[in-house]
Coordinates of C-alpha atoms in Angstrom, one line a residue:
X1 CA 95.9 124.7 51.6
X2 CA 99.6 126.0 52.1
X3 CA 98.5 126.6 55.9
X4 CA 97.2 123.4 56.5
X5 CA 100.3 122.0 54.3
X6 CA 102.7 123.8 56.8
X7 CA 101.2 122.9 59.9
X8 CA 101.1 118.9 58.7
X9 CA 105.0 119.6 58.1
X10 CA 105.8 121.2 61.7
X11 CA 103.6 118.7 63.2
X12 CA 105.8 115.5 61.2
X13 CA 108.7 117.4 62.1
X14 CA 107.6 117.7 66.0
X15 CA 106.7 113.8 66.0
X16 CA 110.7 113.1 64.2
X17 CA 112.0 115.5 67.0
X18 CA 110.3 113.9 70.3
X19 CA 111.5 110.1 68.2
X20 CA 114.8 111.3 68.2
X21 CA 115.7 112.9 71.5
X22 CA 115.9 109.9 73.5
X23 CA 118.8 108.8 71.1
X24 CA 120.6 112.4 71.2
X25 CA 120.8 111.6 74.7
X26 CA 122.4 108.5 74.7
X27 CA 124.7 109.8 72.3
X28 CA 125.8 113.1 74.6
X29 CA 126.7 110.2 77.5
X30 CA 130.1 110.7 78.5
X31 CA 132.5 109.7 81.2
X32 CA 135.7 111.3 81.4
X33 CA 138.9 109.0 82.4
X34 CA 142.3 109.6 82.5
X35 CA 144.0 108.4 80.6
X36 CA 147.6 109.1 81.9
X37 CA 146.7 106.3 84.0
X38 CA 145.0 104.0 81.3
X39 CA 148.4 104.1 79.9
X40 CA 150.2 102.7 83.4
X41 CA 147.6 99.8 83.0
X42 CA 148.6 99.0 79.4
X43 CA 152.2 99.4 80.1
X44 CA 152.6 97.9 83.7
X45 CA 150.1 95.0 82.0
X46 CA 152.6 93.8 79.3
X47 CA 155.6 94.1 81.4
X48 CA 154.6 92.3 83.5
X49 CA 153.1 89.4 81.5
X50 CA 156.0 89.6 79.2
X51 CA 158.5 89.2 81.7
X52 CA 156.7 85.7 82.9
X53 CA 156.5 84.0 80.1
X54 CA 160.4 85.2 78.8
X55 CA 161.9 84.2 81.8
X56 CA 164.2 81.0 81.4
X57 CA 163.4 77.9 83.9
X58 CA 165.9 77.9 86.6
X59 CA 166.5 74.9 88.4
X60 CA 169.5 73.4 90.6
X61 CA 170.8 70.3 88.5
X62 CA 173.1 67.9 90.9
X63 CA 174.5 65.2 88.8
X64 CA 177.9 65.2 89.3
X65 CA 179.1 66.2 85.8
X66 CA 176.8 69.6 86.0
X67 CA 176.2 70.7 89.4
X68 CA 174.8 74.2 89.8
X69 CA 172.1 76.7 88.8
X70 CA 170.8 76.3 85.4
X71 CA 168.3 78.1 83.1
X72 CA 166.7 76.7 80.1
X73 CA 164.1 78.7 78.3
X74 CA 161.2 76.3 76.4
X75 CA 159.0 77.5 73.8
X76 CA 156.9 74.9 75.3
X77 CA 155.9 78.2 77.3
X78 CA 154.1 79.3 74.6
X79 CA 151.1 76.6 75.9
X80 CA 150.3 78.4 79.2
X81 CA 151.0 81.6 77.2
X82 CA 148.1 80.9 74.6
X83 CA 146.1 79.6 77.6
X84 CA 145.8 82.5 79.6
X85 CA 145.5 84.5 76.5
X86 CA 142.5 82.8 75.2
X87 CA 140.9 83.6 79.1
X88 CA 141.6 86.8 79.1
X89 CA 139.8 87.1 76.0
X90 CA 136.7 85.0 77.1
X91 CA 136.6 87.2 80.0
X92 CA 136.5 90.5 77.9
X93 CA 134.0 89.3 75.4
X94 CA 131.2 87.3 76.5
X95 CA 131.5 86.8 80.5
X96 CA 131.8 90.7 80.1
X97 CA 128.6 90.5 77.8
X98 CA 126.7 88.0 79.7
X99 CA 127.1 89.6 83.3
X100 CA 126.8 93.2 81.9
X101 CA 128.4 95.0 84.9
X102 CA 129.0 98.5 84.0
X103 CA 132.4 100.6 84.7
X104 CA 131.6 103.7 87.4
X105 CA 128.8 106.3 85.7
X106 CA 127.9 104.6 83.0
X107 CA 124.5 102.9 82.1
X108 CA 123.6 99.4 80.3
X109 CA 122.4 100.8 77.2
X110 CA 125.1 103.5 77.0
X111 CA 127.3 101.1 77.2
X112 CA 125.7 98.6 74.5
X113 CA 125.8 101.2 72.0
X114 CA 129.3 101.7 72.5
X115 CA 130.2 105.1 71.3
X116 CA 133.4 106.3 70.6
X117 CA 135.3 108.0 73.2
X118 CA 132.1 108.2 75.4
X119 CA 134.2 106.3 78.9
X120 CA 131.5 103.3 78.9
X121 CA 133.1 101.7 75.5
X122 CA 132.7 98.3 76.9
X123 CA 131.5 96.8 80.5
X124 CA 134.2 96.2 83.6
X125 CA 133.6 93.4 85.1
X126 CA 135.4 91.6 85.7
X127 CA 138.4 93.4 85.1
X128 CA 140.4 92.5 82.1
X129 CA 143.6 94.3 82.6
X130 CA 143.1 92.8 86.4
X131 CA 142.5 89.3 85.3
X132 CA 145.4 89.3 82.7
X133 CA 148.0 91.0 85.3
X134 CA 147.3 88.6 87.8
X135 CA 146.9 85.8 86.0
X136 CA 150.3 86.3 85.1
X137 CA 151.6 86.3 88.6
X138 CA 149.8 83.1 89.2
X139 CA 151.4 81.4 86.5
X140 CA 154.9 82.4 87.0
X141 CA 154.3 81.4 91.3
X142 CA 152.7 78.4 89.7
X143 CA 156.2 77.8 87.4
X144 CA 158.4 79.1 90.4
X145 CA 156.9 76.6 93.1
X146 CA 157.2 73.5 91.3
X147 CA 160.5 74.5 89.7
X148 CA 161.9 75.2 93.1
X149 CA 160.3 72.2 95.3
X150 CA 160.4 69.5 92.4
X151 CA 163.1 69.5 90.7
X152 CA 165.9 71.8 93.1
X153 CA 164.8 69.8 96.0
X154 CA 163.4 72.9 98.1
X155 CA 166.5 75.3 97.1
X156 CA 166.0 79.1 96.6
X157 CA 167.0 80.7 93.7
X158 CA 166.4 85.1 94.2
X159 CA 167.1 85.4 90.5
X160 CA 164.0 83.0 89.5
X161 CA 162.2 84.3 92.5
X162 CA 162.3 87.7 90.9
X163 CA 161.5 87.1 87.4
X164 CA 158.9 84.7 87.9
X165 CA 157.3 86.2 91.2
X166 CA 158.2 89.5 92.2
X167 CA 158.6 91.7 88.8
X168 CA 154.5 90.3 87.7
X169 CA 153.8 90.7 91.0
X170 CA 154.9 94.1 91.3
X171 CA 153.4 95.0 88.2
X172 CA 150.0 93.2 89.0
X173 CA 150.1 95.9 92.1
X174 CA 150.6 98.9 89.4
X175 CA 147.9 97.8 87.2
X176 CA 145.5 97.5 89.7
X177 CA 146.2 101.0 90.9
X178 CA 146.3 102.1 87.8
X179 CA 142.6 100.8 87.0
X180 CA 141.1 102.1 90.3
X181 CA 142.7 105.5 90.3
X182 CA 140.4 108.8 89.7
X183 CA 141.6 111.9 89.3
X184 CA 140.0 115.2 90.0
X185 CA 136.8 115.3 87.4
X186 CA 137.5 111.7 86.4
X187 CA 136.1 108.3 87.2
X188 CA 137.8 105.0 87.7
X189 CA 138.6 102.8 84.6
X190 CA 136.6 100.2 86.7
X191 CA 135.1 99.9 90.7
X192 CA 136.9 97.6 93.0
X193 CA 134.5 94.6 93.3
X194 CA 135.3 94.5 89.2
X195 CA 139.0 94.9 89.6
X196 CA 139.0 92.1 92.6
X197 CA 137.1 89.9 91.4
X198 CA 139.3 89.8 88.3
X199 CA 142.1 89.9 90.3
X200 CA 141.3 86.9 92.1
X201 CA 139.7 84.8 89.4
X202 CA 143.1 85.8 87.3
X203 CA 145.7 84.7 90.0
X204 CA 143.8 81.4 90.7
X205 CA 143.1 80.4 86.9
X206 CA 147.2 81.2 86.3
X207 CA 148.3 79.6 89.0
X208 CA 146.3 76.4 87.9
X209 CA 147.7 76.8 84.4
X210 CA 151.3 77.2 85.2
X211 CA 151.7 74.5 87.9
X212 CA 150.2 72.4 85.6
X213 CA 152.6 73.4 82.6
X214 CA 155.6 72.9 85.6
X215 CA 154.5 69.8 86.2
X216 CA 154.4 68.4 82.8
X217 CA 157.5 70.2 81.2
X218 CA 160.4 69.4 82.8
X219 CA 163.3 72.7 83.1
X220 CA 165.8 71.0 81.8
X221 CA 166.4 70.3 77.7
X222 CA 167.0 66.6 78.2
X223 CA 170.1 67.0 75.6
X224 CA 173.0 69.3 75.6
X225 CA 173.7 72.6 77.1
X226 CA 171.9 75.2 75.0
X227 CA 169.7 77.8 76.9
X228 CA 166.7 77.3 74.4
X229 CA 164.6 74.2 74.1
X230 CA 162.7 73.0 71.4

């Protein structure tokens, strides 16, 4: 009886091994990325949004009372702010979900069960950090277009150009290097179909956002002379 006993046991035990090793696999998945670089991202990715939506309005006012440069900062900003931050989010939660694009050497189920430290935490396309960065370039070209055209009657102003245009834009340029970048036994934080397509779909959904937040707010308070308006 013990032998039969003890050969019912290993056979149980063989059935719970064999059950089992599929999900010890799953679990030894991992991707290695650096993560010198995945800092970059982060950083270079709220610069350059920060900088966008902190920027004051400058516009050329030509009464004759007040003519000059002038820069107004609105917390009216806060709209096209909120905006792109609720699409970023839809984009990293269920268009990420729904499309199920994996980052480079990672599988769908690996990446479903989402285990810690494992490189496929969540799927990359399209890119969030990409979509966010460059969304914020669209918005501030967006801001900077009509602010230039519509209300300083085509003049150029290099400090508006710079902190609505050319600081996100440089940073948009970091973080995407930053995201594509593999070093020596690492993979990319995501391939560049997932990156451009963010890219893209970022730029054009900011630039929407902030023309339209241009258009509506004007730069100027409407009272007084103080730099912030309510």
């Amino acid at each position: 009886m013990r032998i039969r006993e003890k050969v019912v046991a290993a056979g149980c035990l063989a059935v719970a091994a064999c059950l089992l090793a599929p999900g010890e696999a799953a679990a030894q998945t991992k991707v290695e990325r650096d993560k010198g670089w995945a800092t970059v991202s982060d950083v270079s990715l709220v610069l350059g949004s920060s900088v966008v939506f902190l920027m004051p309005r400058v516009y050329y006012s030509d009464p004759e009372s007040t003519v000059g440069w002038k820069g107004r900062w609105h917390f009216s900003v806060l709209a096209p702010a909120m905006t792109m931050t609720a699409l970023t989010l839809l984009v990293d939660l269920p268009i990420k979900d729904a499309i199920e694009s994996t980052r480079p050497g990672c599988e769908v189920e690996a990446t479903k069960t989402a285990l810690a430290d494992s490189g496929c935490e969540s799927f990359g396309g399209p890119s969030t950090h990409a979509f966010a960065s460059w969304g914020a370039t669209g918005a501030g070209t967006g801001i900077f277009v009509v602010d230039t055209f519509r209300y300083s009657s085509g003049r150029f102003n290099a400090g508006g150009f710079i902190g609505h245009v050319a600081l996100p834009l440089t940073a948009s340029v970091v973080t995407t290097i930053a995201r594509g970048v593999a070093t020596d036994g690492t993979r990319p934080h995501e391939n560049a179909g997932q990156i451009a397509i963010g890219g893209v779909t970022g730029f054009l959904s900011g630039l929407a956002v902030g023309t339209a937040y241009a258009m509506f707010q004007p730069p100027n308070c409407g009272y007084g002379n103080a730099l912030f308006c309510w």
